[in-house]
Amino acid sequence: MPELPEVETVVRDLRPLLVGRTIRHVTVGSRKLRHAWDSAWDAALSGAKVRAIRRRGKWILVDLANGSTLLLHLGMTGQLTVHAAKDEVADHTHLRFALDRGKDELRFRDIRRFGSATLFATQAELDAFLNARLGPEPFGLDPAYFRDLLKTTRSLKALLLDQTALAGVGNIYADEACFLAGVHPGRAANTMTHGESETLRAAIETVLTNAIEGRGSTIRNYVGGSGLKGSYQNRFNVYGRTGQPCPTCGGVIQVTTLAGRSSHFCATCQPPPRRSKNSTRVAGRPTADRGRKKG
DNA sequence: CAAGCACCCTGTATGC
DNA sequence: TGCATACAGGGTGCTT
């Protein structure tokens, strides 16, 4: 599911519902997420007051008054919402954090279980973990820094999806930003002019800002921290619009595979690079995960 | 260094 | 209806 705008929406929704409240106890499901839950964290969390909730890239950080931080990632299908404890517990709910006197609880639901929940005892450990994985946030970037990022033979798509280059951009918003900037996602990054670099940098900000304003995009499972869906999927120009007309020129939106991901573009507004990586996908063409034998 | 693939999972859509 | 296959917003690790 969730890229930066969706995670930001979850955090904004949860902030008034969580900050200042105390986690009373944790209920852990039988099936593990990406990593197993450490039972020692139960004791560390019980009685811990929530000091703040924030976002870094696609990660959610719940800072506790005792100095520890609960770090969550929603993977592809994660949902983090506050419910009344008496509400029916949906299937695939893996963690429940009882709040205050137990009338309400924070629930982590994740169908595919690509998400994760981990407790970091100190800020130093948390920072080390995140700094090893994440580049800067994509807002207010120094144009010169962004130009430096482009000094690579990698495709724009691969670069934008690389969380160590730039934190928070995923498959949807990479495609939408490239469209807005008028550049093909398969372009080698080092073929971008200074002008194009600045246009793309600004396009990323614009797309993410507008998506946050629309509470993110709901394709399948995504809901915000309040349970409300997003609306930005109604404003997609290219993502998921294969075969439909380009909003700008009326040409047909194409799809190809770049960096192992479906990549959507308008061949007129975003001229493909001259050689390689511009062929449209043919039925049956292999992609990651396809043709693998089931375990 | 970069690209490609496999893998972690489940649900849904589609074709036969 | 049933079955097989392909695909999905992400991150990680291995091989080419």
Coordinates of C-alpha atoms (C1' of nucleotides) in Angstrom, one line a residue:
Chain A
M1 CA 0.0 0.0 0.0
P2 CA 1.6 2.9 1.5
E3 CA 4.0 5.4 0.1
L4 CA 4.9 8.7 1.8
P5 CA 1.5 10.4 1.4
E6 CA -0.4 7.4 2.8
V7 CA 2.0 7.0 5.7
E8 CA 1.8 10.8 6.4
T9 CA -2.0 10.6 6.4
V10 CA -1.9 7.7 8.9
V11 CA 0.4 9.7 11.2
R12 CA -1.7 12.8 11.0
D13 CA -4.9 10.9 11.7
L14 CA -3.4 9.1 14.7
R15 CA -1.6 12.0 16.3
P16 CA -4.7 13.4 18.1
L17 CA -5.8 9.9 19.0
L18 CA -2.5 8.7 20.5
V19 CA -0.3 11.5 21.8
G20 CA -0.6 11.8 25.6
R21 CA -2.2 8.4 26.0
T22 CA -0.7 5.4 27.8
I23 CA -0.2 2.0 26.3
R24 CA -1.6 -0.4 28.9
H25 CA -0.8 -3.8 27.4
V26 CA -0.1 -5.5 24.1
T27 CA -2.0 -8.4 22.5
V28 CA 0.1 -10.3 19.9
G29 CA -1.4 -12.5 17.2
S30 CA -0.1 -16.0 16.4
R31 CA 1.3 -15.2 13.0
K32 CA 4.4 -13.1 12.7
L33 CA 4.9 -10.1 10.6
R34 CA 8.2 -9.5 8.7
H35 CA 10.0 -10.0 12.0
A36 CA 8.7 -11.8 15.1
W37 CA 7.5 -9.7 18.0
D38 CA 9.9 -9.9 21.0
S39 CA 7.9 -10.8 24.1
A40 CA 10.2 -8.6 26.1
W41 CA 8.7 -5.6 24.4
D42 CA 5.4 -6.3 26.1
A43 CA 6.8 -5.2 29.5
A44 CA 8.7 -2.3 27.9
L45 CA 5.5 -0.9 26.5
S46 CA 3.1 -1.4 29.3
G47 CA 2.7 1.9 31.1
A48 CA 4.5 3.8 28.4
K49 CA 3.1 7.1 27.5
V50 CA 3.0 8.2 23.9
R51 CA 5.0 11.4 23.5
A52 CA 4.8 11.9 19.7
I53 CA 4.1 10.1 16.5
R54 CA 6.0 11.0 13.3
R55 CA 7.0 9.8 9.9
R56 CA 10.4 9.1 8.3
G57 CA 10.2 7.9 4.7
K58 CA 7.5 5.2 4.8
W59 CA 8.2 4.4 8.4
I60 CA 6.0 5.3 11.4
L61 CA 7.7 6.3 14.6
V62 CA 5.8 6.2 17.9
D63 CA 8.0 7.9 20.5
L64 CA 7.4 7.0 24.1
A65 CA 8.1 9.0 27.2
N66 CA 10.5 6.4 28.4
G67 CA 12.9 7.1 25.6
S68 CA 12.0 4.1 23.4
T69 CA 10.4 4.2 20.0
L70 CA 8.0 1.8 18.4
L71 CA 8.9 1.6 14.7
L72 CA 6.2 0.4 12.3
H73 CA 6.2 -0.3 8.6
L74 CA 3.0 -0.9 6.7
G75 CA 4.4 -3.0 4.0
M76 CA 1.9 -3.4 1.1
T77 CA -1.3 -4.0 3.0
G78 CA -0.8 -2.6 6.6
Q79 CA -3.4 -0.7 8.4
L80 CA -2.9 1.2 11.7
T81 CA -6.1 2.4 13.3
V82 CA -7.6 3.2 16.7
H83 CA -10.8 1.3 17.6
A84 CA -13.0 0.9 20.6
A85 CA -11.9 -2.2 22.3
K86 CA -15.4 -3.7 22.0
D87 CA -15.3 -3.3 18.2
E88 CA -15.1 -6.6 16.3
V89 CA -11.5 -7.5 15.6
A90 CA -11.0 -7.9 11.8
D91 CA -9.1 -10.9 10.5
H92 CA -5.4 -10.4 9.9
T93 CA -5.1 -8.1 13.0
H94 CA -1.7 -9.0 14.4
L95 CA -1.1 -6.4 17.2
R96 CA -3.4 -4.6 19.6
F97 CA -2.2 -2.0 21.9
A98 CA -4.7 -1.2 24.7
L99 CA -4.8 2.5 25.6
D100 CA -5.3 4.2 28.9
R101 CA -8.0 2.2 30.8
G102 CA -8.5 -0.2 27.9
K103 CA -11.6 1.4 26.3
D104 CA -9.7 2.0 23.1
E105 CA -6.9 0.2 21.3
L106 CA -4.5 0.8 18.5
R107 CA -4.6 -2.1 16.0
F108 CA -2.2 -3.2 13.4
R109 CA -3.8 -5.2 10.6
D110 CA -1.8 -6.5 7.7
I111 CA -3.1 -9.1 5.2
R112 CA 0.1 -9.9 3.5
R113 CA 2.3 -9.5 6.6
F114 CA 5.0 -7.6 4.7
G115 CA 4.8 -5.0 7.4
S116 CA 6.8 -4.9 10.6
A117 CA 6.7 -3.6 14.2
T118 CA 9.9 -3.3 16.2
L119 CA 10.8 -1.5 19.5
F120 CA 14.0 0.4 19.7
A121 CA 15.2 1.1 23.3
T122 CA 17.2 4.2 22.4
Q123 CA 17.1 7.0 19.9
A124 CA 20.7 6.2 18.9
E125 CA 19.7 2.6 17.8
L126 CA 16.7 3.9 16.0
D127 CA 18.7 6.6 14.2
A128 CA 21.4 4.0 13.2
F129 CA 18.7 1.7 11.7
L130 CA 16.9 4.5 9.8
N131 CA 20.1 6.3 8.6
A132 CA 21.4 3.0 7.1
R133 CA 18.2 2.7 5.0
L134 CA 16.9 6.2 4.2
G135 CA 18.1 9.2 2.2
P136 CA 16.6 12.6 2.9
E137 CA 13.0 13.5 2.8
P138 CA 11.9 14.7 -0.6
F139 CA 10.6 18.1 0.5
G140 CA 12.8 21.2 0.4
L141 CA 15.7 19.4 -1.2
D142 CA 18.7 21.4 -2.3
P143 CA 18.6 21.4 -6.1
A144 CA 22.3 20.8 -6.2
Y145 CA 21.9 17.7 -4.0
F146 CA 19.2 16.4 -6.4
R147 CA 21.5 17.0 -9.4
D148 CA 24.2 15.0 -7.6
L149 CA 21.7 12.1 -7.1
L150 CA 21.2 12.0 -10.9
K151 CA 24.9 11.4 -11.6
T152 CA 24.3 7.7 -12.2
T153 CA 23.6 5.4 -15.1
R154 CA 20.5 4.0 -13.3
S155 CA 17.1 4.7 -14.7
L156 CA 15.0 7.5 -13.1
K157 CA 12.5 4.9 -11.9
A158 CA 15.2 2.8 -10.1
L159 CA 16.6 5.9 -8.6
L160 CA 13.3 7.3 -7.3
L161 CA 12.4 3.9 -5.8
D162 CA 15.7 3.7 -4.0
Q163 CA 15.0 4.7 -0.4
T164 CA 18.6 5.3 0.3
A165 CA 18.6 8.0 -2.4
L166 CA 15.3 9.7 -1.5
A167 CA 13.0 8.5 1.3
G168 CA 9.3 7.9 0.7
V169 CA 8.7 7.7 -3.0
G170 CA 7.1 4.4 -4.2
N171 CA 5.8 3.0 -7.5
I172 CA 2.8 5.2 -7.9
Y173 CA 4.3 8.5 -7.1
A174 CA 7.5 7.8 -9.1
D175 CA 5.4 7.3 -12.2
E176 CA 3.2 10.3 -11.5
A177 CA 6.2 12.6 -10.8
C178 CA 7.9 11.5 -14.0
F179 CA 4.7 12.3 -16.0
L180 CA 4.4 15.7 -14.4
A181 CA 8.0 16.4 -15.2
G182 CA 7.6 15.2 -18.8
V183 CA 10.4 12.7 -18.5
H184 CA 10.4 9.0 -19.3
P185 CA 11.0 6.8 -16.2
G186 CA 13.4 4.6 -18.2
R187 CA 15.7 7.5 -18.9
A188 CA 19.2 7.1 -17.5
A189 CA 19.4 9.6 -14.7
N190 CA 22.7 11.0 -16.0
T191 CA 21.0 12.1 -19.3
M192 CA 18.9 14.7 -17.5
T193 CA 19.7 18.4 -18.1
H194 CA 19.9 20.8 -15.2
G195 CA 16.5 22.1 -16.2
E196 CA 15.0 18.7 -16.3
S197 CA 16.5 17.9 -12.9
E198 CA 14.9 20.9 -11.3
T199 CA 11.6 20.2 -13.0
L200 CA 11.6 16.6 -11.7
R201 CA 12.6 17.7 -8.2
A202 CA 9.7 20.1 -8.1
A203 CA 7.3 17.5 -9.6
I204 CA 8.1 15.1 -6.9
E205 CA 7.2 17.7 -4.3
T206 CA 4.0 18.7 -6.1
V207 CA 2.8 15.1 -6.5
L208 CA 3.4 14.2 -2.9
T209 CA 1.9 17.4 -1.6
N210 CA -1.2 17.0 -3.7
A211 CA -1.5 13.3 -2.7
I212 CA -1.2 14.2 1.0
E213 CA -3.9 16.8 0.5
G214 CA -6.1 14.0 -1.0
R215 CA -5.3 11.7 2.0
G216 CA -3.2 9.4 -0.2
S217 CA -4.4 6.8 -2.7
T218 CA -6.6 3.8 -2.0
I219 CA -6.1 1.1 -4.6
R220 CA -7.1 -1.8 -2.5
N221 CA -6.5 -2.0 1.2
Y222 CA -5.3 1.3 2.2
V223 CA -7.1 3.3 4.9
G224 CA -5.8 6.2 7.0
G225 CA -5.4 6.2 10.8
S226 CA -9.0 7.2 11.1
G227 CA -10.2 4.4 8.8
L228 CA -11.0 6.8 6.0
K229 CA -9.8 5.9 2.5
G230 CA -7.7 8.2 0.3
S231 CA -8.9 10.0 -2.9
Y232 CA -5.8 10.7 -4.9
Q233 CA -6.3 7.6 -7.0
N234 CA -9.0 9.6 -8.8
R235 CA -6.3 12.1 -9.9
F236 CA -3.8 9.7 -11.3
N237 CA -2.5 10.8 -14.7
V238 CA -0.7 7.6 -15.7
Y239 CA -0.5 5.0 -12.8
G240 CA -2.9 2.1 -13.5
R241 CA -4.3 3.9 -16.6
T242 CA -2.7 1.6 -19.2
G243 CA -4.6 1.9 -22.5
Q244 CA -6.5 5.0 -21.4
P245 CA -5.9 8.4 -22.9
C246 CA -3.2 10.8 -21.7
P247 CA -4.9 13.7 -19.9
T248 CA -2.5 16.1 -21.7
C249 CA -2.3 14.9 -25.3
G250 CA -4.9 12.1 -25.6
G251 CA -2.3 9.6 -26.5
V252 CA -2.5 6.0 -25.1
I253 CA -0.9 5.4 -21.7
Q254 CA 1.7 2.7 -22.0
V255 CA 3.1 0.3 -19.4
T256 CA 6.6 -1.3 -19.2
T257 CA 8.7 -2.9 -16.5
L258 CA 11.5 -0.9 -14.9
A259 CA 13.3 -1.9 -11.7
G260 CA 11.0 -4.8 -11.5
R261 CA 7.9 -2.6 -11.2
S262 CA 5.1 -1.7 -13.5
S263 CA 5.9 1.7 -15.0
H264 CA 3.3 3.8 -16.7
F265 CA 4.0 6.7 -19.1
C266 CA 2.8 8.6 -22.1
A267 CA 5.1 8.0 -25.0
T268 CA 4.3 11.4 -26.5
C269 CA 4.6 13.6 -23.4
Q270 CA 7.5 11.5 -22.0
P271 CA 9.7 10.5 -25.0
P272 CA 11.3 7.1 -24.4
P273 CA 15.1 6.9 -24.4
R274 CA 16.6 6.1 -27.8
R275 CA 17.9 2.7 -27.0
S276 CA 16.7 0.0 -24.6
K277 CA 14.2 -0.1 -21.8
N278 CA 11.4 1.5 -23.8
S279 CA 9.6 -1.6 -25.1
T280 CA 6.0 -1.9 -24.0
R281 CA 5.2 -5.0 -22.0
V282 CA 4.1 -8.1 -24.0
A283 CA 1.7 -10.6 -22.5
G284 CA 3.6 -13.3 -20.7
R285 CA 6.8 -11.3 -20.3
P286 CA 8.4 -12.4 -17.1
T287 CA 8.6 -10.2 -14.1
A288 CA 9.8 -10.8 -10.6
D289 CA 7.7 -13.5 -8.7
R290 CA 6.1 -14.7 -11.9
G291 CA 6.5 -18.4 -12.8
R292 CA 7.8 -19.2 -9.4
K293 CA 6.7 -22.5 -8.1
K294 CA 4.5 -22.4 -5.1
G295 CA 5.9 -23.7 -1.8
Chain B
dC1 C1' 28.0 -0.3 -9.4
dA2 C1' 23.7 -1.7 -11.5
dA3 C1' 20.1 -4.9 -13.0
dG4 C1' 17.4 -8.9 -12.3
dC5 C1' 15.4 -12.1 -9.9
dA6 C1' 13.6 -14.7 -5.8
dC7 C1' 11.4 -14.3 -1.6
dC8 C1' 8.5 -13.0 2.3
dC9 C1' 2.5 -13.4 2.1
dT10 C1' -2.7 -13.2 0.9
dG11 C1' -6.5 -11.7 -1.9
dT12 C1' -8.5 -10.8 -6.2
dA13 C1' -9.1 -10.9 -11.1
dT14 C1' -8.9 -13.4 -15.2
dG15 C1' -8.7 -17.2 -18.4
dC16 C1' -9.5 -22.0 -19.4
Chain C
dT1 C1' -17.9 -24.2 -10.4
dG2 C1' -13.2 -25.2 -10.0
dC3 C1' -8.5 -24.7 -11.0
dA4 C1' -4.3 -22.4 -12.4
dT5 C1' -2.0 -18.2 -13.3
dA6 C1' -0.7 -13.4 -12.9
dC7 C1' -0.5 -9.5 -10.3
dA8 C1' -0.5 -5.9 -6.3
dG9 C1' 1.4 0.3 -2.9
dG10 C1' 7.5 -2.7 -0.2
dG11 C1' 12.0 -4.3 1.5
dT12 C1' 15.9 -7.4 1.4
dG13 C1' 19.4 -10.4 -0.2
dC14 C1' 21.6 -13.0 -3.6
dT15 C1' 23.3 -13.7 -8.3
dT16 C1' 24.6 -12.0 -12.8

